[in-house]
Coordinates of C-alpha atoms in Angstrom, one line a residue:
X25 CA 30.2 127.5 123.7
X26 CA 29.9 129.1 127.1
X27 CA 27.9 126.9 129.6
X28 CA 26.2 127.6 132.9
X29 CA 26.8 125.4 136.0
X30 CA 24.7 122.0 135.8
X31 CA 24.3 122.4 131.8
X32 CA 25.5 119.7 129.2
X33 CA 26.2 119.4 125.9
X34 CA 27.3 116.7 123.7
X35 CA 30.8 115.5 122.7
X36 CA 31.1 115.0 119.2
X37 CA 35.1 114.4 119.1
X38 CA 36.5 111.5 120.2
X39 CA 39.5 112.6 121.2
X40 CA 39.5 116.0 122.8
X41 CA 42.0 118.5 124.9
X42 CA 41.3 120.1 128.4
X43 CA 42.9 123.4 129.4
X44 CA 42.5 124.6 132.8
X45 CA 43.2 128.5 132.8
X46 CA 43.7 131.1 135.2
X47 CA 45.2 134.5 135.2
X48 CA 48.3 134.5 137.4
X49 CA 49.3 138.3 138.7
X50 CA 52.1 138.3 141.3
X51 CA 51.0 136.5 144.6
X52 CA 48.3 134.1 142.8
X53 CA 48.5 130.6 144.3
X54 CA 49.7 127.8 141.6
X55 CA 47.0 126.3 140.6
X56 CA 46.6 122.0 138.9
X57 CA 44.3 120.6 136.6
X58 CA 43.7 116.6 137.6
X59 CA 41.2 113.8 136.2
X60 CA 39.4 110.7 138.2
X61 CA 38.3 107.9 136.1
X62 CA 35.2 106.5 137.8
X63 CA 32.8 103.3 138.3
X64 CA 29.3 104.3 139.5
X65 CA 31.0 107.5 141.4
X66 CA 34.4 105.9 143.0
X67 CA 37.8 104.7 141.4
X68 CA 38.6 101.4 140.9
X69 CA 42.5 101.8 142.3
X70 CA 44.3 104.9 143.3
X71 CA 45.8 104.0 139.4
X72 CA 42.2 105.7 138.0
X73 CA 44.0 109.2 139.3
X74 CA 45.7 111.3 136.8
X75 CA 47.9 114.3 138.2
X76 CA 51.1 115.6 138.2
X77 CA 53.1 113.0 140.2
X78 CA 50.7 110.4 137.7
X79 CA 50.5 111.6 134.3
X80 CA 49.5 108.8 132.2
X81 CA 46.4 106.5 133.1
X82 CA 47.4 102.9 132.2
X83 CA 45.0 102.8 129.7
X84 CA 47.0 106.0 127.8
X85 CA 43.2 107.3 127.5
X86 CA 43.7 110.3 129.7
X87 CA 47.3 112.3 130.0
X88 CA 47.8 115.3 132.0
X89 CA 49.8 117.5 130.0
X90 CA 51.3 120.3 132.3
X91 CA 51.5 124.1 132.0
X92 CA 52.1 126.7 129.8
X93 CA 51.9 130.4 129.5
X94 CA 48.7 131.5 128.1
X95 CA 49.0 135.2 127.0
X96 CA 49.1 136.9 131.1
X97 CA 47.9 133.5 131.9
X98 CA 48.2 129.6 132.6
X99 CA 47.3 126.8 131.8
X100 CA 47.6 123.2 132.7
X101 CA 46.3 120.2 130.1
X102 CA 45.0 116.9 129.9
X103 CA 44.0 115.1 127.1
X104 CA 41.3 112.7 126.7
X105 CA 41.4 109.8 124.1
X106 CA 37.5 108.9 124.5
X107 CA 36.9 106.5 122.3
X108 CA 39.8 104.7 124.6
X109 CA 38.8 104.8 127.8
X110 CA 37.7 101.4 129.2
X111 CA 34.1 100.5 129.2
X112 CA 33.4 100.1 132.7
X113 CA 34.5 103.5 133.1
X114 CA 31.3 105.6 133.0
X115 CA 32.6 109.5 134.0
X116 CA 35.9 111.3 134.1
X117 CA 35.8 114.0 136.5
X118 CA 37.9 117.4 135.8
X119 CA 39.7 118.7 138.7
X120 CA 41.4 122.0 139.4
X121 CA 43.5 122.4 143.0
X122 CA 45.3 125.7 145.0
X123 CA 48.5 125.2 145.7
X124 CA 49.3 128.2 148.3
X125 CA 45.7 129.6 148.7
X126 CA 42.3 129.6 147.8
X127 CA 40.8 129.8 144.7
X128 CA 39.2 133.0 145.9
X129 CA 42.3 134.4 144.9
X130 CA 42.8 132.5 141.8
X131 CA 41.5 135.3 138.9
X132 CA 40.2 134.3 135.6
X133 CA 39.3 130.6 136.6
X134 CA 38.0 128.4 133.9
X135 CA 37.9 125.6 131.6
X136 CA 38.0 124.6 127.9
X137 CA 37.0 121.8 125.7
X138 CA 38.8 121.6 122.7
X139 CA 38.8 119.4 119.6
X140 CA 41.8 117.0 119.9
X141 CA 42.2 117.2 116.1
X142 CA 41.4 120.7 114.4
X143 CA 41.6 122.5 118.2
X144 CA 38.2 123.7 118.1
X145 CA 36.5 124.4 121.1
X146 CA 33.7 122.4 121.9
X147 CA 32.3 124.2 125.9
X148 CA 33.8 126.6 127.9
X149 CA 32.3 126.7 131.4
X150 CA 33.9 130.1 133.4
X151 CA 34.0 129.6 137.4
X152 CA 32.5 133.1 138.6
X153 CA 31.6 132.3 142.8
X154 CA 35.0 131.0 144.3
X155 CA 35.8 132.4 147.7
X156 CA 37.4 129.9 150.3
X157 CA 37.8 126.9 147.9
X158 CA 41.3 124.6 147.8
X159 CA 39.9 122.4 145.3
X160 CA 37.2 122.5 142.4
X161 CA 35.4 119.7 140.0
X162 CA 34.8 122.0 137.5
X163 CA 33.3 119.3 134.8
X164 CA 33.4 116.2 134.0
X165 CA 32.4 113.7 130.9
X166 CA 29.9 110.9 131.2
X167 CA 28.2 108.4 128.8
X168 CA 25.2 108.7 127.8
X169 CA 23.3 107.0 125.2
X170 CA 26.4 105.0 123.2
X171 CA 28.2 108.6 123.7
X172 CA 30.0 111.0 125.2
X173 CA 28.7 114.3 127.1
X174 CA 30.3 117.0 129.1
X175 CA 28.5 118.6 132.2
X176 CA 29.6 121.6 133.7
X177 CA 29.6 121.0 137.7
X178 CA 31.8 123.9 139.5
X179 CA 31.4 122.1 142.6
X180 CA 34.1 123.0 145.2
X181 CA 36.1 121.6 148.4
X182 CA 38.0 123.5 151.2
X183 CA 40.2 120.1 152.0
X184 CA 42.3 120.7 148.8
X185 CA 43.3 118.0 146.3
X186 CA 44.2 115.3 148.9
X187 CA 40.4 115.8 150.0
X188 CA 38.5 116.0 146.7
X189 CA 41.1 112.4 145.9
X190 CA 39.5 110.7 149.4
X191 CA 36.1 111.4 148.4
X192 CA 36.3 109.4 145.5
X193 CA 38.1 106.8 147.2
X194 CA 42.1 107.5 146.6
X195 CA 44.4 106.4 149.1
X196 CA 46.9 109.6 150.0
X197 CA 49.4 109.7 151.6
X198 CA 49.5 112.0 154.6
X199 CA 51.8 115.0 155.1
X200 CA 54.7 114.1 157.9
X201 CA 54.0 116.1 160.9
X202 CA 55.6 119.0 162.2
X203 CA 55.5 118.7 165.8
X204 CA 55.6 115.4 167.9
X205 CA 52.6 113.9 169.4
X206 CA 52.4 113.8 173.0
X207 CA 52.9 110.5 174.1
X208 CA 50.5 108.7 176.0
X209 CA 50.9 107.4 179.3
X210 CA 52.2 103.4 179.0
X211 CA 49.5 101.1 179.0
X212 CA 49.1 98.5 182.3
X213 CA 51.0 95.6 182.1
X214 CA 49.3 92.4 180.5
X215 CA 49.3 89.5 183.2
X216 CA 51.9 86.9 182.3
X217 CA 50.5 85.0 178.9
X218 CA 50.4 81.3 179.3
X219 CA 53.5 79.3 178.3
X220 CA 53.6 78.4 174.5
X221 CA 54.7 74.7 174.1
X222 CA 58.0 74.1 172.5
X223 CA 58.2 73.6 168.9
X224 CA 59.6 70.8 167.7
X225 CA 63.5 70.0 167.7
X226 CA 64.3 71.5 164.7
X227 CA 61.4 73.7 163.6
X228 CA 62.1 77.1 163.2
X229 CA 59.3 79.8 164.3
X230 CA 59.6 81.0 160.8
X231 CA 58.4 77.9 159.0
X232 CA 55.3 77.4 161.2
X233 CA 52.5 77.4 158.4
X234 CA 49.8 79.0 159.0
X235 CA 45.8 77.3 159.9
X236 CA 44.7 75.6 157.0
X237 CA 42.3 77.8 155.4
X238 CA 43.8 81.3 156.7
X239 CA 43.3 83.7 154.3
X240 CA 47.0 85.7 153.1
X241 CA 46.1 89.4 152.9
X242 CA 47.7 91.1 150.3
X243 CA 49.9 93.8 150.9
X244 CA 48.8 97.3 150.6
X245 CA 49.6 99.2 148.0
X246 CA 51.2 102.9 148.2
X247 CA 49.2 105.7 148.6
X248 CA 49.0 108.2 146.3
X249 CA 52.2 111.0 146.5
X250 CA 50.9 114.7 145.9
X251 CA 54.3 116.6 146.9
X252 CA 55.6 119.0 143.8
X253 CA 58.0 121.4 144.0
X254 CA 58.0 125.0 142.8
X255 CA 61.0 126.7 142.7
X256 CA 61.3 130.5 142.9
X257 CA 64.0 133.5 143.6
X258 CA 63.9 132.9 147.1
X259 CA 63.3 129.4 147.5
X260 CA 65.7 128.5 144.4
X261 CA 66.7 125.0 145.1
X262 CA 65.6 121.6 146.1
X263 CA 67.2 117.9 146.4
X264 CA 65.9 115.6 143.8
X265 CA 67.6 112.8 146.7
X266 CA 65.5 114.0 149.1
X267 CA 62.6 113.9 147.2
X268 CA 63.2 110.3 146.2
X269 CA 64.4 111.1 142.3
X270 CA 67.8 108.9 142.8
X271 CA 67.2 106.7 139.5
X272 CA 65.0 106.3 136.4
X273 CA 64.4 108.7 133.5
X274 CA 63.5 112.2 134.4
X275 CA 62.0 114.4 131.7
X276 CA 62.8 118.2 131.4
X277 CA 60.1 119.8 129.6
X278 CA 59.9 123.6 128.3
X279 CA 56.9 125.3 127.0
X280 CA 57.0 129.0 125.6
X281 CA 54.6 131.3 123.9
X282 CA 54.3 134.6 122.9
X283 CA 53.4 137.5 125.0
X284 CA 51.2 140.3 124.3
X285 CA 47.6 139.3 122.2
X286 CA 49.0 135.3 124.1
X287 CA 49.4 133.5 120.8
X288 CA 51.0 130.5 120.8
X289 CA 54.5 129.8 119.0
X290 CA 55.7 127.1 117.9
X291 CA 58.4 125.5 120.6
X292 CA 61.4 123.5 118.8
X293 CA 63.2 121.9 121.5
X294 CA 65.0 118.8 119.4
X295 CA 66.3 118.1 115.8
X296 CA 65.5 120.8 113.5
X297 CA 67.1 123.1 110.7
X298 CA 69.1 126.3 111.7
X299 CA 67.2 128.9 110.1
X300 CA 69.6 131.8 109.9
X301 CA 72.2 133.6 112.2
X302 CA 73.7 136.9 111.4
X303 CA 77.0 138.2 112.4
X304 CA 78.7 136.7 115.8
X305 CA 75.3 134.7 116.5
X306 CA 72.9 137.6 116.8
X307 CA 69.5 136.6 115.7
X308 CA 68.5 137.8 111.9
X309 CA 64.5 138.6 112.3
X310 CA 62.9 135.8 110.2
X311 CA 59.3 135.5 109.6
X312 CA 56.9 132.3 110.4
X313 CA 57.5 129.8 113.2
X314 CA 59.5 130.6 116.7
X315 CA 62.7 128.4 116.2
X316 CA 64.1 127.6 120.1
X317 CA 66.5 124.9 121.0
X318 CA 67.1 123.3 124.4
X319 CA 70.3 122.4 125.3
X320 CA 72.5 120.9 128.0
X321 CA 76.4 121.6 129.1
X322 CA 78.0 118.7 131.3
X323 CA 80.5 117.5 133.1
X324 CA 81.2 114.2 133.9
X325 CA 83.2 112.6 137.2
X326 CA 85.5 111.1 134.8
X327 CA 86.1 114.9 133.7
X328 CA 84.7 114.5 130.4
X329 CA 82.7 117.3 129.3
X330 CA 80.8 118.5 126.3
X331 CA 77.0 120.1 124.7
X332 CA 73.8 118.5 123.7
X333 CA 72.3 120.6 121.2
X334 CA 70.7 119.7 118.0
X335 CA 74.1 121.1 116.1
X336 CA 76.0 118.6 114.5
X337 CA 73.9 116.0 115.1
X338 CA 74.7 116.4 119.0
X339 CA 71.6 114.8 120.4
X340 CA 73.4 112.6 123.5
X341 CA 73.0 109.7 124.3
X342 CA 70.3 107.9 127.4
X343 CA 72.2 104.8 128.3
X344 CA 75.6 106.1 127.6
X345 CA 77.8 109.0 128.1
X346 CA 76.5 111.3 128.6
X347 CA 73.4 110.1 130.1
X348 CA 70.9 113.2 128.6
X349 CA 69.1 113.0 124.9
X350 CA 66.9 115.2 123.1
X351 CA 63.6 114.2 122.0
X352 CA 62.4 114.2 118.5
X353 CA 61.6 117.7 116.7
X354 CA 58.3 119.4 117.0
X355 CA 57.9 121.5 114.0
X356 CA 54.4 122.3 114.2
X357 CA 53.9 123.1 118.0
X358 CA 51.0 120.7 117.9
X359 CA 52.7 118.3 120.7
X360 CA 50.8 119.9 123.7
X361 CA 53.1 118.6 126.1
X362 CA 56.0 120.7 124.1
X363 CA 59.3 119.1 123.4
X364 CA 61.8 117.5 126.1
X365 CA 65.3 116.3 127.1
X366 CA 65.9 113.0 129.0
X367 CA 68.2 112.5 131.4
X368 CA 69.2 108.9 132.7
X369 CA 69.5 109.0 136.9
X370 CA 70.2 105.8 136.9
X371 CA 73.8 106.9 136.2
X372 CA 73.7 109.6 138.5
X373 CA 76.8 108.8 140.5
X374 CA 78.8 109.9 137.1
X375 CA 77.3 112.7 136.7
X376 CA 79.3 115.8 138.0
X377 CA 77.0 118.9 136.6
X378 CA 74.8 119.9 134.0
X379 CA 73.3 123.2 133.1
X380 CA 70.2 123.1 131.0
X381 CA 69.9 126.2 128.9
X382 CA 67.4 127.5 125.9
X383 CA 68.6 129.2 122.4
X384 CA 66.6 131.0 120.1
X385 CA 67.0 130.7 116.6
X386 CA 64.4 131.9 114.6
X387 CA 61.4 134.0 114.8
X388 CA 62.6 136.6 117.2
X389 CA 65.3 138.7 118.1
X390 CA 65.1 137.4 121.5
X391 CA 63.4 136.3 124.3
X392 CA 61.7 139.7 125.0
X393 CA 57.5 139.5 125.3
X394 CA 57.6 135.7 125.5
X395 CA 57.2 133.5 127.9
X396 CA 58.4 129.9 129.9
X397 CA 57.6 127.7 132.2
X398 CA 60.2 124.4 132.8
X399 CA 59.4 121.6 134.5
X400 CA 61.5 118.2 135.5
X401 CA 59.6 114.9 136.3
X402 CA 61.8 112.3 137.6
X403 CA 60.4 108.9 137.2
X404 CA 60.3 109.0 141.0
X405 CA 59.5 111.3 143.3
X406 CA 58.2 114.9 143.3
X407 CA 58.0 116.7 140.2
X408 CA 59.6 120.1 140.0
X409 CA 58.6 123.4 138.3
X410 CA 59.2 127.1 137.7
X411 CA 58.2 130.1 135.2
X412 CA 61.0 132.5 133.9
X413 CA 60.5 135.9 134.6
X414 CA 60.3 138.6 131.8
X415 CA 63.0 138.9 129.5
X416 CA 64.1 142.9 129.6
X417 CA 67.2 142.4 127.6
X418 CA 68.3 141.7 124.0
X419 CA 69.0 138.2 125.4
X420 CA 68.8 134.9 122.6
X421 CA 70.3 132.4 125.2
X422 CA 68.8 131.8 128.5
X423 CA 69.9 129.5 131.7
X424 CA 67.8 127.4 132.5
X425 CA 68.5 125.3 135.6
X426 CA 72.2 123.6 137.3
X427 CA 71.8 120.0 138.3
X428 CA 74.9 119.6 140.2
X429 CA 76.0 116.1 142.3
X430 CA 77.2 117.0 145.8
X431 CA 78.8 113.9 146.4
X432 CA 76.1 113.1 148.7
X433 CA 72.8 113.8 147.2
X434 CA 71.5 115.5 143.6
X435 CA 70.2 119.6 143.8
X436 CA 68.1 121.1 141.3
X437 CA 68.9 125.0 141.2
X438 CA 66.9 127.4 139.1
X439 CA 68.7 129.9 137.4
X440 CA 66.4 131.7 135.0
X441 CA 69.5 133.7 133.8
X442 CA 69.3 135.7 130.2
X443 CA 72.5 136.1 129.0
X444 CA 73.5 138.4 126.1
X445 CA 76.4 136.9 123.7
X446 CA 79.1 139.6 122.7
X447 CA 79.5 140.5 119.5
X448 CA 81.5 137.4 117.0
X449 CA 80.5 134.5 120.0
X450 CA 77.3 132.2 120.0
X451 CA 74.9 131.9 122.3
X452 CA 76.3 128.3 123.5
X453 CA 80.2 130.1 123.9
X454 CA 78.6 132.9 126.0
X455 CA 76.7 130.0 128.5
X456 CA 80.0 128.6 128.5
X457 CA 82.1 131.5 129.4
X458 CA 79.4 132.7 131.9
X459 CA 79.5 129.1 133.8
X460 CA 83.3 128.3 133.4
X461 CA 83.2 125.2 130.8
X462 CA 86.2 125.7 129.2
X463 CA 85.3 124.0 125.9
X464 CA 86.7 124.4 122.7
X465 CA 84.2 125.5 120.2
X466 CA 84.5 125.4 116.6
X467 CA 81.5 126.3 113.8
X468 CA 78.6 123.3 113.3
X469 CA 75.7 123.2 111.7
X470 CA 72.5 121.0 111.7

């Protein structure tokens, strides 16, 4: 159902999908989809924001999602467990932000309400007069009535997503400054304060209490964090240290579809059945689902070194060697937020390298008219992402991204690297010969 700005219409699901799309030619700033949880127009704590550096509400009502390709598209996700969210919330507002430009620039804008369940979609409300923008509210739900509606708004902001999150009363943190601040001249001198009587023999200043009655003010809590990272070919590289990722879990999450008409196809990222290989590894053409894996080469400081890969039940391990474990298969490609791998930071210092690569299996010849985007969250710090450019060769295996330990701090390097396996050697021999493993390989199946 397409709706015009300031119209509503009811929500019959109660659980339902959001999908922020945009068309993304060359040059098109990156573009995030965000929800606000509110009470009577304002957040309760900077904890009502959901975004990509805060992806789950506390609740688990509302969940952003992340992006996908869309046919020549994106999207980005959240999903909303209404019949979850807590009572004294009254309206979650739907946010889109520019990362790069305005949305002026930003083709295609829109945003869809789909049936949690069955995936039907329930409004559609198209954004058709952005010119200067940096940030939008393109909808939001409210209750009405015992209920559930959905209002299309399309209002926008020029102060970006740090701007739209003040207005509704998030703390944010600001941006460090490039250029120091003049100083100001000193201030004149006090005249001499009046002498403070000794304290007792024996008291230190520490212990002094303080007036009966004084009130203790808590301490303030963090503001909000909206750094991400988007790694491209000439800015390929980032410190996860220097973005404050130096322990927790950090999840690397891949989601692919097909090119072309944009149909989506199903991801398979964990423990799943090789569907068939023909001769030296090539890819037999197989009808039904796309069959991928993602998969993981490391090194260790100790020197150990080995695959995580669904064959022969090598998932990994998260709290010991090697630090990295696959998630659970998804067979139907109804997990929104795709499939991931887990890797354990908290064990960074024995980590030498690891190079996180894709295989395809089933379903295609190779990577050729789809396509990728990968992110990695770390528990802390920024979040970081990148798209895979079109596949132009008969490629089955693909490089991902290199985590490699300095010694001093942890770098995340894209490589984005389609590889074609010679005849008679796998895909997972020809990522190992092209990054010098030197591991013995030996048939396994899953």
């Amino acid at each position: 159902m397409s709706m015009l700005k300031g119209s509503n219409v009811p929500v019959p699901a109660p659980a339902v999908r959001v999908e922020l799309g945009w068309q993304a030619p060359p040059g098109t700033p990156d573009v995030d989809a965000s929800a606000l949880l509110l009470v009577s127009g304002r957040v309760r704590s900077d904890a009502d924001f959901v975004f990509y550096n805060q992806p789950v509400h506390a609740s688990g009502a509302v969940r952003h999602e992340g992006k996908r390709p869309a046919g020549g598209g994106m999207t980005d996700g959240l999903t909303l467990d209404l019949a979850a969210v807590e009572d004294a919330v009254d309206t979650v507002v739907l946010a889109a932000s520019a990362d790069g430009g305005t949305f002026g620039s930003v083709p295609g804008l829109g945003i869809r309400v789909l049936d949690a369940a069955g995936g039907a979609e329930l409004a559609r409300f198209d954004s058709q007069d952005a010119t200067t923008e940096t940030a939008f509210v393109l909808g939001e739900f409210y209750r009405r009535q015992g209920g559930w509606k959905f209002r299309a708004v399309g209002q926008g902001y020029a102060t970006g997503l740090g701007g739209l999150a003040a207005d509704f009363g998030i703390s944010v943190e600001e941006e460090p400054q490039t250029a120091r601040a003049p100083q100001a001249p000193p201030a004149p001198q006090a005249p001499p304060a009046a002498p403070v009587p000794p304290l007792p023999t024996g008291q230190p200043a520490a212990s002094i209490p303080p007036p009966p009655g004084a009130p203790v003010p808590p301490p303030a809590p963090a503001p909000v964090h909206l750094t991400k990272v988007t790694l491209t070919k000439d800015s390929p590289a980032v410190s996860l240290t220097k973005q404050g990722g130096t322990s927790g879990a950090m999840r690397v999450n891949l989601n692919w579809t097909g090119g072309g008409a944009g149909k989506r196809l199903t991801k398979k990222l964990g423990r799943k059945a090789m569907r068939a290989l023909g001769a030296g590894g090539a890819l037999l053409p197989q009808s039904g689902e796309l069959d991928l894996d993602l998969c993981a080469l490391y090194q260790l400081t100790d020197g150990a070194a080995g695959v995580v890969h669904p064959l022969g039940g090598n998932f990994g391990a998260l709290h010991a060697p090697p630090y990295i474990e696959l998630d659970g298969d998804d067979r139907t490609g109804a997990v929104a937020a795709g499939e991931n791998m887990t890797i354990n930071l908290d064990h960074q210092a024995r980590i030498k390298r690891i190079l996180i690569f894709v295989t395809v299996y089933a379903g295609a010849r190779s990577f050729e008219g789809l396509r990728a985007t990968v992110t990695l969250q770390p528990q802390h710090g920024a979040p970081v992402d990148f798209s895979l450019d079109e596949c132009t060769v008969p490629s089955n295996v693909c490089a991902l991204a290199m985590i490699t330990n300095t010694g001093s701090e942890l770098v995340v390097e894209r490589e984005a690297r389609y590889l074609v396996p010679e005849p008679g050697v796998s895909p997972q021999r020809t990522v190992d010969h092209a990054y010098g493993w030197g591991l013995d390989w030996s048939p396994a199946s899953k």
